[in-house]
PDB file of C-alpha atoms in Angstrom:
ATOM      1  CA  MET A   1      12.397   1.309   8.674  1.00 55.00           C
ATOM      2  CA  GLN A   2      10.940  -1.727   6.926  1.00 52.00           C
ATOM      3  CA  ALA A   3       8.979   0.484   4.531  1.00 49.00           C
ATOM      4  CA  ALA A   4      12.156   1.450   2.674  1.00 55.00           C
ATOM      5  CA  GLY A   5      12.305  -1.767   0.676  1.00 61.00           C
ATOM      6  CA  GLU A   6       8.632  -1.925  -0.263  1.00 67.00           C
ATOM      7  CA  ARG A   7       7.866  -1.482  -3.953  1.00 81.00           C
ATOM      8  CA  ASP A   8       4.077  -1.276  -3.581  1.00 90.00           C
ATOM      9  CA  PRO A   9       3.203   2.273  -2.416  1.00 94.00           C
ATOM     10  CA  ARG A  10       0.273   0.986  -0.343  1.00 94.00           C
ATOM     11  CA  GLU A  11       2.552  -1.408   1.520  1.00 93.00           C
ATOM     12  CA  ARG A  12       5.191   1.326   1.904  1.00 94.00           C
ATOM     13  CA  PHE A  13       2.539   3.575   3.452  1.00 96.00           C
ATOM     14  CA  ARG A  14       1.295   0.804   5.758  1.00 94.00           C
ATOM     15  CA  ALA A  15       4.771  -0.186   6.938  1.00 94.00           C
ATOM     16  CA  ALA A  16       5.741   3.443   7.561  1.00 96.00           C
ATOM     17  CA  TYR A  17       2.543   3.960   9.563  1.00 97.00           C
ATOM     18  CA  ILE A  18       3.433   0.962  11.738  1.00 96.00           C
ATOM     19  CA  ALA A  19       6.879   2.492  12.334  1.00 97.00           C
ATOM     20  CA  ALA A  20       5.195   5.741  13.401  1.00 98.00           C
ATOM     21  CA  LEU A  21       2.972   3.802  15.817  1.00 97.00           C
ATOM     22  CA  ARG A  22       6.061   2.228  17.351  1.00 97.00           C
ATOM     23  CA  GLY A  23       7.601   5.665  17.776  1.00 98.00           C
ATOM     24  CA  ALA A  24       4.443   6.935  19.453  1.00 97.00           C
ATOM     25  CA  GLY A  25       4.497   3.883  21.710  1.00 95.00           C
ATOM     26  CA  ALA A  26       8.045   4.699  22.797  1.00 95.00           C
ATOM     27  CA  VAL A  27       7.045   8.237  23.787  1.00 95.00           C
ATOM     28  CA  ILE A  28       3.928   7.010  25.580  1.00 93.00           C
ATOM     29  CA  ALA A  29       5.942   4.378  27.471  1.00 92.00           C
ATOM     30  CA  LEU A  30       8.577   6.960  28.424  1.00 91.00           C
ATOM     31  CA  THR A  31       6.004   9.273  29.977  1.00 85.00           C
ATOM     32  CA  GLY A  32       3.741   6.594  31.446  1.00 79.00           C
ATOM     33  CA  ALA A  33       0.696   8.216  29.840  1.00 64.00           C
ATOM     34  CA  ASP A  34      -0.817   4.809  29.075  1.00 62.00           C
ATOM     35  CA  ALA A  35      -0.858   3.941  32.779  1.00 63.00           C
ATOM     36  CA  ALA A  36      -2.554   7.158  33.898  1.00 56.00           C
ATOM     37  CA  PRO A  37      -6.034   6.729  35.386  1.00 58.00           C
ATOM     38  CA  ARG A  38      -7.489   9.003  32.694  1.00 57.00           C
ATOM     39  CA  ALA A  39      -5.926   6.979  29.866  1.00 53.00           C
ATOM     40  CA  ARG A  40      -9.242   5.581  28.673  1.00 65.00           C
ATOM     41  CA  SER A  41      -8.313   5.802  25.034  1.00 70.00           C
ATOM     42  CA  ARG A  42      -6.265   3.078  23.408  1.00 79.00           C
ATOM     43  CA  ASN A  43      -5.662   5.332  20.399  1.00 90.00           C
ATOM     44  CA  ALA A  44      -1.921   5.938  20.172  1.00 93.00           C
ATOM     45  CA  TRP A  45      -2.375   9.416  18.724  1.00 96.00           C
ATOM     46  CA  VAL A  46      -4.737  10.520  21.514  1.00 93.00           C
ATOM     47  CA  LEU A  47      -2.341   9.123  24.122  1.00 92.00           C
ATOM     48  CA  LEU A  48       0.608  10.816  22.417  1.00 95.00           C
ATOM     49  CA  GLN A  49      -1.104  14.212  22.711  1.00 92.00           C
ATOM     50  CA  SER A  50      -1.409  13.856  26.477  1.00 89.00           C
ATOM     51  CA  ALA A  51       2.007  12.207  26.867  1.00 90.00           C
ATOM     52  CA  ALA A  52       3.970  14.859  25.008  1.00 93.00           C
ATOM     53  CA  PRO A  53       2.132  18.059  24.072  1.00 93.00           C
ATOM     54  CA  GLU A  54       5.054  19.034  21.839  1.00 95.00           C
ATOM     55  CA  PHE A  55       3.984  16.169  19.548  1.00 96.00           C
ATOM     56  CA  VAL A  56       0.415  17.442  18.979  1.00 96.00           C
ATOM     57  CA  MET A  57       1.165  18.396  15.373  1.00 97.00           C
ATOM     58  CA  TRP A  58       2.489  14.895  14.684  1.00 98.00           C
ATOM     59  CA  SER A  59      -0.458  13.332  16.466  1.00 97.00           C
ATOM     60  CA  ASP A  60      -2.899  15.281  14.312  1.00 97.00           C
ATOM     61  CA  TYR A  61      -0.974  14.412  11.148  1.00 98.00           C
ATOM     62  CA  PHE A  62      -0.971  10.663  11.788  1.00 98.00           C
ATOM     63  CA  SER A  63      -4.492  10.591  13.189  1.00 96.00           C
ATOM     64  CA  ALA A  64      -5.728  12.072   9.911  1.00 97.00           C
ATOM     65  CA  ARG A  65      -4.212   9.072   8.122  1.00 97.00           C
ATOM     66  CA  SER A  66      -5.529   6.385  10.479  1.00 95.00           C
ATOM     67  CA  GLU A  67      -8.524   5.618   8.301  1.00 95.00           C
ATOM     68  CA  THR A  68      -6.277   4.950   5.299  1.00 95.00           C
ATOM     69  CA  ARG A  69      -4.094   2.629   7.344  1.00 95.00           C
ATOM     70  CA  ALA A  70      -7.146   0.768   8.717  1.00 94.00           C
ATOM     71  CA  ALA A  71      -8.536   0.325   5.212  1.00 94.00           C
ATOM     72  CA  LEU A  72      -5.221  -1.056   3.975  1.00 92.00           C
ATOM     73  CA  GLU A  73      -5.042  -3.441   6.941  1.00 91.00           C
ATOM     74  CA  ALA A  74      -8.568  -4.628   6.115  1.00 93.00           C
ATOM     75  CA  GLY A  75      -7.528  -5.346   2.545  1.00 91.00           C
ATOM     76  CA  LEU A  76      -9.587  -2.531   1.064  1.00 89.00           C
ATOM     77  CA  ASP A  77      -8.197  -0.827  -1.995  1.00 86.00           C
ATOM     78  CA  ARG A  78      -6.933   2.695  -1.368  1.00 88.00           C
ATOM     79  CA  ASP A  79      -5.313   4.705  -4.118  1.00 91.00           C
ATOM     80  CA  ILE A  80      -1.860   5.691  -2.870  1.00 94.00           C
ATOM     81  CA  ASP A  81       0.685   6.644  -5.503  1.00 94.00           C
ATOM     82  CA  ASP A  82       4.464   6.536  -5.215  1.00 94.00           C
ATOM     83  CA  ASP A  83       4.779  10.256  -4.483  1.00 95.00           C
ATOM     84  CA  GLU A  84       2.249  10.113  -1.648  1.00 96.00           C
ATOM     85  CA  ALA A  85       3.891   7.030  -0.142  1.00 95.00           C
ATOM     86  CA  ASP A  86       7.343   8.608  -0.426  1.00 95.00           C
ATOM     87  CA  GLU A  87       6.207  11.848   1.213  1.00 96.00           C
ATOM     88  CA  PHE A  88       4.529   9.925   4.031  1.00 97.00           C
ATOM     89  CA  TYR A  89       7.662   7.818   4.489  1.00 96.00           C
ATOM     90  CA  SER A  90       9.724  11.006   4.712  1.00 96.00           C
ATOM     91  CA  ARG A  91       7.387  12.512   7.312  1.00 98.00           C
ATOM     92  CA  VAL A  92       7.523   9.329   9.380  1.00 98.00           C
ATOM     93  CA  GLY A  93      11.318   9.579   9.272  1.00 97.00           C
ATOM     94  CA  ALA A  94      11.161  13.159  10.571  1.00 98.00           C
ATOM     95  CA  PHE A  95       8.743  12.091  13.325  1.00 98.00           C
ATOM     96  CA  LEU A  96      11.024   9.229  14.374  1.00 98.00           C
ATOM     97  CA  HIS A  97      13.943  11.668  14.461  1.00 98.00           C
ATOM     98  CA  ASP A  98      11.944  13.851  16.880  1.00 97.00           C
ATOM     99  CA  VAL A  99      11.113  10.763  18.960  1.00 97.00           C
ATOM    100  CA  GLU A 100      14.794   9.819  19.066  1.00 96.00           C
ATOM    101  CA  ASP A 101      15.701  13.351  20.183  1.00 95.00           C
ATOM    102  CA  LEU A 102      13.161  13.159  23.021  1.00 94.00           C
ATOM    103  CA  LEU A 103      14.353   9.731  24.140  1.00 92.00           C
ATOM    104  CA  SER A 104      18.002  10.827  24.012  1.00 91.00           C
ATOM    105  CA  ALA A 105      17.284  13.967  26.025  1.00 87.00           C
ATOM    106  CA  SER A 106      15.418  11.917  28.602  1.00 82.00           C
ATOM    107  CA  ALA A 107      18.297   9.447  28.888  1.00 72.00           C
ATOM    108  CA  ARG A 108      20.774  12.291  29.439  1.00 63.00           C
ATOM    109  CA  LEU A 109      18.662  13.688  32.278  1.00 59.00           C
ATOM    110  CA  ARG A 110      18.501  10.419  34.217  1.00 60.00           C
ATOM    111  CA  PRO A 111      21.377   9.536  36.524  1.00 59.00           C
ATOM    112  CA  ALA A 112      23.315   6.426  35.604  1.00 56.00           C
ATOM    113  CA  PRO A 113      22.471   3.278  37.583  1.00 60.00           C
ATOM    114  CA  GLY A 114      24.483   3.173  40.776  1.00 61.00           C
ATOM    115  CA  TRP A 115      25.210   6.896  40.724  1.00 56.00           C
ATOM    116  CA  THR A 116      25.132   8.232  44.296  1.00 58.00           C
ATOM    117  CA  ASN A 117      26.306  11.820  43.883  1.00 58.00           C
ATOM    118  CA  GLY A 118      29.548  11.001  45.688  1.00 56.00           C
ATOM    119  CA  MET A 119      27.773   9.971  48.864  1.00 55.00           C
ATOM    120  CA  THR A 120      28.441   6.693  50.575  1.00 54.00           C
ATOM    121  CA  GLY A 121      26.008   4.790  52.691  1.00 51.00           C
TER     122      GLY A 121
END
């Protein structure tokens, strides 16, 4: 995660948030929730809730920090200390681990390309 090398806690927070968004995007893409007719929202955390209900806690956690991320992106000053940035970074790491577990489980459930169950055509 790019956030690991950031010395400024605000930048560490921002970079970790972007990594979390990418993880959410991977889950959303896996499930196709963004292509569903009811997918009116473009908010990654709202889409994540419908894509993978088991990620609702994560969705709520990151959604609660969206305003801070938006303020940082807009160049507004937000007071984020090293401890807060480090804890957030750690939580993002745990979230990405859960995302990786979901993606790995999904890959194991899909048959390999060209697999025909021993049948010939």
